[in-house]
Amino acid sequence: MSAIDEDGIVYFGNENGLLEFDGTHWQLYKTPSFTPITFLKIVEDKIYTFGKNKFGYFQRDKSGYMSYHSLNERMPDNKEIPYISNVVQFEGDTYFSTDSSLIKWDGEVLNRLNMGANLTMYEFEDKVLLSFAGDNGGLAFLKNDTASLINSDFKFSNDYAWEFLRQNDSNWLIFTSENGIYNFNPDTYETSEFQGEINNFYKKDSTFLYSAERVSDSLFITSSWDDGLQLFNANGDIIKRLDDKSGILWKYNTHSTLDNRGNLWLSTGFGVQYLEFYNPDKKSNFKPEAKVRFIKAGDSSLFVRDSSHILSVSVDKSNSLDFYFSVPGLFTKDLKFSYYLEDFEKDWSDWTTNSRKEYTNLPGGTYTFHLRAKHATQENIDIKPFSFKLKIPKAWYEYPISYVAVGALLALLIFGLVRYRTHRLSITNKKLEQLVNERTSEIESQKEQLRAANEELKTINNELDNFVYRSSHDLVAPLKSLRGLITIAGMTDNVDEIREYFRLMNISINKLEEFIRSIMDFSTNTKKPLEMKEISMDTILDSIVEDLKFYENAEKVELIRAYDSDFKIKTDAKRLNIVLSNLVTNALKYHDFKQDDAPYIKVTAKKKDNNYILEVEDNGSGIPKEHQRKIFDMFYRAHEGIEGSGLGLYIVMDTLNVLKGKIDLKSKTRVGTTFRIVLPLID
């Protein structure tokens, strides 16, 4: 469906909203939830729309921006509206026709007027004409929000006035959906059947009228539901039929709207089509006018509504403005434009087909933009020119007073600089002396820093040499032991001896595997980036228990989980696994299984003061006090009698440093050890 305003701008109901075309630019104004528009009508400065039980109106604000205003929420009964067939402005109020009722809107409140039967509504002179369906139907005028019957003969059981169009001063035409066309006398209100070929066409079975439009006193056009368009004259003769075989896009449900030049816009299910009646002598009352539709300044657009006031425009840093113009009612491809910006240009531009003009580096001030247009081929079309004023705010430096202020500021600045330089020269010697002393002190400090850095580098090199040596030894020793055991095992056939050698081989392999794992953990902590995620404490401990289930005496130690079963911690899961795995493994490895108390390892986890507090407690052999200070050093072993790499607790400390955590311990020989870990809470 489509409608045309007094300026010649065409609006179409679209599946996503309201589509506007001014002859040059297409603009879509979206409805809430992108609901389609199946009905629209322009009444004064509002465009009323309906579609999918949503009805409201589009209206431009003072700046020219089009916005949608819903009326659904104003319905007092909250009932759905199946459709709206027409909108009429009457006695200061707006009326909507729908099913068997009218909806009255006074600008604030909506009221539903139950009319008792299905009806349609039309404007007739200064009245509102109602057409009712049913055996008690007829034609009526709306008076005091009730129906006043004027014709009881025009009635059908399931039909009513589908379109109501003026033919001439003495006759109007009423179009029904399936019962043909009727004359309506505007003086007596009597109706009679319209004679002619077109009437017979619409009285046929299965031929239903969809829409009708008056082209002139002697020419009308109708569209049927499924049989295209029909042009007929005042005598009812069909002079032209149009369907999908003769040029229109679709022969079904095609809606036609007459524009200001007497041509037709066709709205179909496949798009929009323009039907122009060729008549070189035809004269139209339409007076086209060139328009500047909107101005773009950077990313913002400003609509130009009229020339009655000065338009204030804010520009970007480049002082650039784009003017977009058109002649509503005429296509741009048929037009040429000429323009000039008064107080910036001296004369009109050459005629051009370009509908856009860009100005750059515009100084602040008030300008008048003049626009004129002409038809490229039809010289008899007189297009009214357009002018409007716009104001660009001046930058501060464009005002005369700014030069005075800048001059005074420069004089003050020069005076200040002279005073400043004089003062600076007076203290230069003192500063130079102070600077020499400071530089001497800095050199001494830098020497000390270099000396400390050199010592630190020596320490790092020693640690590296020690790491290489110890790593080589701890890697080679299990391999040599394994190679010797393989040689000895090959020299005997005794099954028991071979089994013992295999057991010893497995011990060597475990030593090698443990050391390699320590090296891998150290490498992971050094290179791998942090990956923070939330993980269950049970998941981490289950993984550690799975790795330790084949350790010697592992089945003798009870693992106590002293935390809520759903306790979770957000940290780097891989690094936390390395920390807890080393602590639990050490607790298992250094247990005294000859003690009377049942051996256990207790893991505690809780949140406190924006931190996670984790504890690993055992009742093992404990760590002698003299070893506790060095227990986290690389390759340090407090228990020389038990095999190990000496890297485990060093890796624990190094890993916690990466996690911004802390660790301490409490230990007593033959009682046990508790390691306490503090990790920061992470959002």
PDB file of N, CA and C in Angstrom, residues 502-561:
ATOM      1  N   PHE A 502      63.738 -56.604  37.794  1.00  0.00           N
ATOM      2  CA  PHE A 502      62.661 -55.798  37.188  1.00  0.00           C
ATOM      3  C   PHE A 502      62.117 -54.764  38.169  1.00  0.00           C
ATOM      4  N   ARG A 503      62.020 -55.176  39.436  1.00  0.00           N
ATOM      5  CA  ARG A 503      61.533 -54.228  40.451  1.00  0.00           C
ATOM      6  C   ARG A 503      62.488 -53.048  40.589  1.00  0.00           C
ATOM      7  N   LEU A 504      63.783 -53.378  40.597  1.00  0.00           N
ATOM      8  CA  LEU A 504      64.782 -52.317  40.700  1.00  0.00           C
ATOM      9  C   LEU A 504      64.790 -51.446  39.451  1.00  0.00           C
ATOM     10  N   MET A 505      64.567 -52.084  38.270  1.00  0.00           N
ATOM     11  CA  MET A 505      64.464 -51.299  37.032  1.00  0.00           C
ATOM     12  C   MET A 505      63.298 -50.315  37.120  1.00  0.00           C
ATOM     13  N   ASN A 506      62.166 -50.789  37.625  1.00  0.00           N
ATOM     14  CA  ASN A 506      60.978 -49.934  37.727  1.00  0.00           C
ATOM     15  C   ASN A 506      61.243 -48.734  38.637  1.00  0.00           C
ATOM     16  N   ILE A 507      62.030 -48.976  39.726  1.00  0.00           N
ATOM     17  CA  ILE A 507      62.383 -47.866  40.617  1.00  0.00           C
ATOM     18  C   ILE A 507      63.199 -46.827  39.865  1.00  0.00           C
ATOM     19  N   SER A 508      64.167 -47.291  39.057  1.00  0.00           N
ATOM     20  CA  SER A 508      64.995 -46.358  38.275  1.00  0.00           C
ATOM     21  C   SER A 508      64.147 -45.586  37.272  1.00  0.00           C
ATOM     22  N   ILE A 509      63.210 -46.281  36.621  1.00  0.00           N
ATOM     23  CA  ILE A 509      62.333 -45.610  35.650  1.00  0.00           C
ATOM     24  C   ILE A 509      61.469 -44.560  36.346  1.00  0.00           C
ATOM     25  N   ASN A 510      60.959 -44.896  37.529  1.00  0.00           N
ATOM     26  CA  ASN A 510      60.128 -43.939  38.271  1.00  0.00           C
ATOM     27  C   ASN A 510      60.930 -42.695  38.645  1.00  0.00           C
ATOM     28  N   LYS A 511      62.222 -42.920  39.069  1.00  0.00           N
ATOM     29  CA  LYS A 511      63.078 -41.770  39.375  1.00  0.00           C
ATOM     30  C   LYS A 511      63.245 -40.891  38.150  1.00  0.00           C
ATOM     31  N   LEU A 512      63.527 -41.540  37.013  1.00  0.00           N
ATOM     32  CA  LEU A 512      63.721 -40.786  35.776  1.00  0.00           C
ATOM     33  C   LEU A 512      62.444 -40.039  35.378  1.00  0.00           C
ATOM     34  N   GLU A 513      61.299 -40.735  35.501  1.00  0.00           N
ATOM     35  CA  GLU A 513      60.017 -40.111  35.128  1.00  0.00           C
ATOM     36  C   GLU A 513      59.696 -38.929  36.036  1.00  0.00           C
ATOM     37  N   GLU A 514      59.976 -39.098  37.349  1.00  0.00           N
ATOM     38  CA  GLU A 514      59.692 -38.017  38.292  1.00  0.00           C
ATOM     39  C   GLU A 514      60.546 -36.792  37.992  1.00  0.00           C
ATOM     40  N   PHE A 515      61.844 -37.019  37.669  1.00  0.00           N
ATOM     41  CA  PHE A 515      62.724 -35.892  37.381  1.00  0.00           C
ATOM     42  C   PHE A 515      62.305 -35.180  36.089  1.00  0.00           C
ATOM     43  N   ILE A 516      61.966 -35.982  35.068  1.00  0.00           N
ATOM     44  CA  ILE A 516      61.532 -35.381  33.796  1.00  0.00           C
ATOM     45  C   ILE A 516      60.256 -34.565  34.005  1.00  0.00           C
ATOM     46  N   ARG A 517      59.333 -35.103  34.820  1.00  0.00           N
ATOM     47  CA  ARG A 517      58.102 -34.364  35.087  1.00  0.00           C
ATOM     48  C   ARG A 517      58.413 -33.041  35.792  1.00  0.00           C
ATOM     49  N   SER A 518      59.399 -33.070  36.721  1.00  0.00           N
ATOM     50  CA  SER A 518      59.783 -31.833  37.406  1.00  0.00           C
ATOM     51  C   SER A 518      60.328 -30.804  36.426  1.00  0.00           C
ATOM     52  N   ILE A 519      61.188 -31.285  35.498  1.00  0.00           N
ATOM     53  CA  ILE A 519      61.743 -30.379  34.488  1.00  0.00           C
ATOM     54  C   ILE A 519      60.621 -29.793  33.630  1.00  0.00           C
ATOM     55  N   MET A 520      59.635 -30.643  33.227  1.00  0.00           N
ATOM     56  CA  MET A 520      58.513 -30.178  32.409  1.00  0.00           C
ATOM     57  C   MET A 520      57.667 -29.161  33.172  1.00  0.00           C
ATOM     58  N   ASP A 521      57.440 -29.438  34.473  1.00  0.00           N
ATOM     59  CA  ASP A 521      56.668 -28.479  35.271  1.00  0.00           C
ATOM     60  C   ASP A 521      57.395 -27.144  35.355  1.00  0.00           C
ATOM     61  N   PHE A 522      58.706 -27.197  35.542  1.00  0.00           N
ATOM     62  CA  PHE A 522      59.501 -25.966  35.604  1.00  0.00           C
ATOM     63  C   PHE A 522      59.409 -25.196  34.290  1.00  0.00           C
ATOM     64  N   SER A 523      59.496 -25.914  33.172  1.00  0.00           N
ATOM     65  CA  SER A 523      59.416 -25.275  31.852  1.00  0.00           C
ATOM     66  C   SER A 523      58.033 -24.686  31.618  1.00  0.00           C
ATOM     67  N   THR A 524      56.989 -25.443  31.994  1.00  0.00           N
ATOM     68  CA  THR A 524      55.611 -24.954  31.826  1.00  0.00           C
ATOM     69  C   THR A 524      55.399 -23.648  32.587  1.00  0.00           C
ATOM     70  N   ASN A 525      55.849 -23.614  33.830  1.00  0.00           N
ATOM     71  CA  ASN A 525      55.655 -22.421  34.648  1.00  0.00           C
ATOM     72  C   ASN A 525      56.413 -21.226  34.091  1.00  0.00           C
ATOM     73  N   THR A 526      57.527 -21.490  33.414  1.00  0.00           N
ATOM     74  CA  THR A 526      58.359 -20.398  32.893  1.00  0.00           C
ATOM     75  C   THR A 526      57.780 -19.785  31.628  1.00  0.00           C
ATOM     76  N   LYS A 527      57.221 -20.623  30.726  1.00  0.00           N
ATOM     77  CA  LYS A 527      56.862 -20.162  29.385  1.00  0.00           C
ATOM     78  C   LYS A 527      55.360 -20.026  29.139  1.00  0.00           C
ATOM     79  N   LYS A 528      54.570 -20.903  29.724  1.00  0.00           N
ATOM     80  CA  LYS A 528      53.143 -20.935  29.373  1.00  0.00           C
ATOM     81  C   LYS A 528      52.394 -19.735  29.955  1.00  0.00           C
ATOM     82  N   PRO A 529      51.572 -19.024  29.153  1.00  0.00           N
ATOM     83  CA  PRO A 529      50.793 -17.897  29.696  1.00  0.00           C
ATOM     84  C   PRO A 529      49.706 -18.376  30.645  1.00  0.00           C
ATOM     85  N   LEU A 530      49.274 -17.490  31.529  1.00  0.00           N
ATOM     86  CA  LEU A 530      48.214 -17.825  32.481  1.00  0.00           C
ATOM     87  C   LEU A 530      46.892 -18.051  31.763  1.00  0.00           C
ATOM     88  N   GLU A 531      46.166 -19.098  32.181  1.00  0.00           N
ATOM     89  CA  GLU A 531      44.820 -19.379  31.659  1.00  0.00           C
ATOM     90  C   GLU A 531      43.889 -19.511  32.859  1.00  0.00           C
ATOM     91  N   MET A 532      43.263 -18.402  33.233  1.00  0.00           N
ATOM     92  CA  MET A 532      42.415 -18.386  34.421  1.00  0.00           C
ATOM     93  C   MET A 532      41.038 -18.973  34.110  1.00  0.00           C
ATOM     94  N   LYS A 533      40.631 -19.936  34.911  1.00  0.00           N
ATOM     95  CA  LYS A 533      39.281 -20.486  34.792  1.00  0.00           C
ATOM     96  C   LYS A 533      38.882 -21.107  36.120  1.00  0.00           C
ATOM     97  N   GLU A 534      37.590 -21.302  36.285  1.00  0.00           N
ATOM     98  CA  GLU A 534      37.081 -21.867  37.523  1.00  0.00           C
ATOM     99  C   GLU A 534      37.142 -23.389  37.462  1.00  0.00           C
ATOM    100  N   ILE A 535      37.685 -24.025  38.524  1.00  0.00           N
ATOM    101  CA  ILE A 535      37.819 -25.478  38.529  1.00  0.00           C
ATOM    102  C   ILE A 535      37.509 -25.997  39.921  1.00  0.00           C
ATOM    103  N   SER A 536      36.924 -27.179  39.982  1.00  0.00           N
ATOM    104  CA  SER A 536      36.559 -27.804  41.248  1.00  0.00           C
ATOM    105  C   SER A 536      37.800 -28.368  41.935  1.00  0.00           C
ATOM    106  N   MET A 537      37.879 -28.212  43.264  1.00  0.00           N
ATOM    107  CA  MET A 537      38.987 -28.806  44.018  1.00  0.00           C
ATOM    108  C   MET A 537      38.969 -30.319  43.887  1.00  0.00           C
ATOM    109  N   ASP A 538      37.778 -30.904  43.843  1.00  0.00           N
ATOM    110  CA  ASP A 538      37.691 -32.361  43.674  1.00  0.00           C
ATOM    111  C   ASP A 538      38.312 -32.800  42.362  1.00  0.00           C
ATOM    112  N   THR A 539      38.105 -32.020  41.310  1.00  0.00           N
ATOM    113  CA  THR A 539      38.675 -32.377  40.002  1.00  0.00           C
ATOM    114  C   THR A 539      40.198 -32.411  40.063  1.00  0.00           C
ATOM    115  N   ILE A 540      40.799 -31.418  40.719  1.00  0.00           N
ATOM    116  CA  ILE A 540      42.266 -31.370  40.826  1.00  0.00           C
ATOM    117  C   ILE A 540      42.783 -32.548  41.647  1.00  0.00           C
ATOM    118  N   LEU A 541      42.171 -32.807  42.832  1.00  0.00           N
ATOM    119  CA  LEU A 541      42.655 -33.895  43.688  1.00  0.00           C
ATOM    120  C   LEU A 541      42.428 -35.254  43.056  1.00  0.00           C
ATOM    121  N   ASP A 542      41.304 -35.407  42.320  1.00  0.00           N
ATOM    122  CA  ASP A 542      41.071 -36.691  41.632  1.00  0.00           C
ATOM    123  C   ASP A 542      42.184 -36.968  40.636  1.00  0.00           C
ATOM    124  N   SER A 543      42.633 -35.938  39.936  1.00  0.00           N
ATOM    125  CA  SER A 543      43.721 -36.096  38.967  1.00  0.00           C
ATOM    126  C   SER A 543      45.020 -36.490  39.662  1.00  0.00           C
ATOM    127  N   ILE A 544      45.293 -35.874  40.820  1.00  0.00           N
ATOM    128  CA  ILE A 544      46.528 -36.184  41.561  1.00  0.00           C
ATOM    129  C   ILE A 544      46.479 -37.604  42.106  1.00  0.00           C
ATOM    130  N   VAL A 545      45.341 -38.000  42.670  1.00  0.00           N
ATOM    131  CA  VAL A 545      45.192 -39.364  43.206  1.00  0.00           C
ATOM    132  C   VAL A 545      45.385 -40.397  42.108  1.00  0.00           C
ATOM    133  N   GLU A 546      44.844 -40.110  40.920  1.00  0.00           N
ATOM    134  CA  GLU A 546      45.002 -41.042  39.798  1.00  0.00           C
ATOM    135  C   GLU A 546      46.479 -41.224  39.449  1.00  0.00           C
ATOM    136  N   ASP A 547      47.255 -40.131  39.496  1.00  0.00           N
ATOM    137  CA  ASP A 547      48.688 -40.222  39.186  1.00  0.00           C
ATOM    138  C   ASP A 547      49.467 -40.980  40.260  1.00  0.00           C
ATOM    139  N   LEU A 548      49.011 -40.968  41.523  1.00  0.00           N
ATOM    140  CA  LEU A 548      49.774 -41.545  42.644  1.00  0.00           C
ATOM    141  C   LEU A 548      49.318 -42.935  43.052  1.00  0.00           C
ATOM    142  N   LYS A 549      48.292 -43.482  42.370  1.00  0.00           N
ATOM    143  CA  LYS A 549      47.724 -44.734  42.879  1.00  0.00           C
ATOM    144  C   LYS A 549      48.692 -45.917  42.806  1.00  0.00           C
ATOM    145  N   PHE A 550      49.714 -45.815  41.943  1.00  0.00           N
ATOM    146  CA  PHE A 550      50.690 -46.913  41.844  1.00  0.00           C
ATOM    147  C   PHE A 550      51.969 -46.630  42.645  1.00  0.00           C
ATOM    148  N   TYR A 551      52.000 -45.478  43.386  1.00  0.00           N
ATOM    149  CA  TYR A 551      53.153 -45.217  44.233  1.00  0.00           C
ATOM    150  C   TYR A 551      53.214 -46.255  45.363  1.00  0.00           C
ATOM    151  N   GLU A 552      54.428 -46.561  45.765  1.00  0.00           N
ATOM    152  CA  GLU A 552      54.618 -47.525  46.853  1.00  0.00           C
ATOM    153  C   GLU A 552      53.985 -46.982  48.130  1.00  0.00           C
ATOM    154  N   ASN A 553      53.207 -47.804  48.785  1.00  0.00           N
ATOM    155  CA  ASN A 553      52.520 -47.494  50.044  1.00  0.00           C
ATOM    156  C   ASN A 553      51.393 -46.478  49.875  1.00  0.00           C
ATOM    157  N   ALA A 554      51.023 -46.146  48.611  1.00  0.00           N
ATOM    158  CA  ALA A 554      49.970 -45.156  48.412  1.00  0.00           C
ATOM    159  C   ALA A 554      48.653 -45.598  49.025  1.00  0.00           C
ATOM    160  N   GLU A 555      48.411 -46.924  49.006  1.00  0.00           N
ATOM    161  CA  GLU A 555      47.128 -47.415  49.515  1.00  0.00           C
ATOM    162  C   GLU A 555      47.021 -47.329  51.028  1.00  0.00           C
ATOM    163  N   LYS A 556      48.161 -47.079  51.718  1.00  0.00           N
ATOM    164  CA  LYS A 556      48.157 -47.043  53.184  1.00  0.00           C
ATOM    165  C   LYS A 556      47.799 -45.652  53.724  1.00  0.00           C
ATOM    166  N   VAL A 557      47.805 -44.655  52.843  1.00  0.00           N
ATOM    167  CA  VAL A 557      47.596 -43.276  53.308  1.00  0.00           C
ATOM    168  C   VAL A 557      46.162 -42.844  53.010  1.00  0.00           C
ATOM    169  N   GLU A 558      45.496 -42.291  54.012  1.00  0.00           N
ATOM    170  CA  GLU A 558      44.127 -41.780  53.842  1.00  0.00           C
ATOM    171  C   GLU A 558      44.185 -40.312  53.401  1.00  0.00           C
ATOM    172  N   LEU A 559      43.492 -39.996  52.281  1.00  0.00           N
ATOM    173  CA  LEU A 559      43.406 -38.612  51.804  1.00  0.00           C
ATOM    174  C   LEU A 559      42.109 -37.994  52.327  1.00  0.00           C
ATOM    175  N   ILE A 560      42.239 -36.977  53.181  1.00  0.00           N
ATOM    176  CA  ILE A 560      41.078 -36.322  53.799  1.00  0.00           C
ATOM    177  C   ILE A 560      40.818 -35.013  53.056  1.00  0.00           C
ATOM    178  N   ARG A 561      39.585 -34.834  52.575  1.00  0.00           N
ATOM    179  CA  ARG A 561      39.208 -33.609  51.857  1.00  0.00           C
ATOM    180  C   ARG A 561      38.379 -32.728  52.797  1.00  0.00           C
TER     181      ARG A 561
END
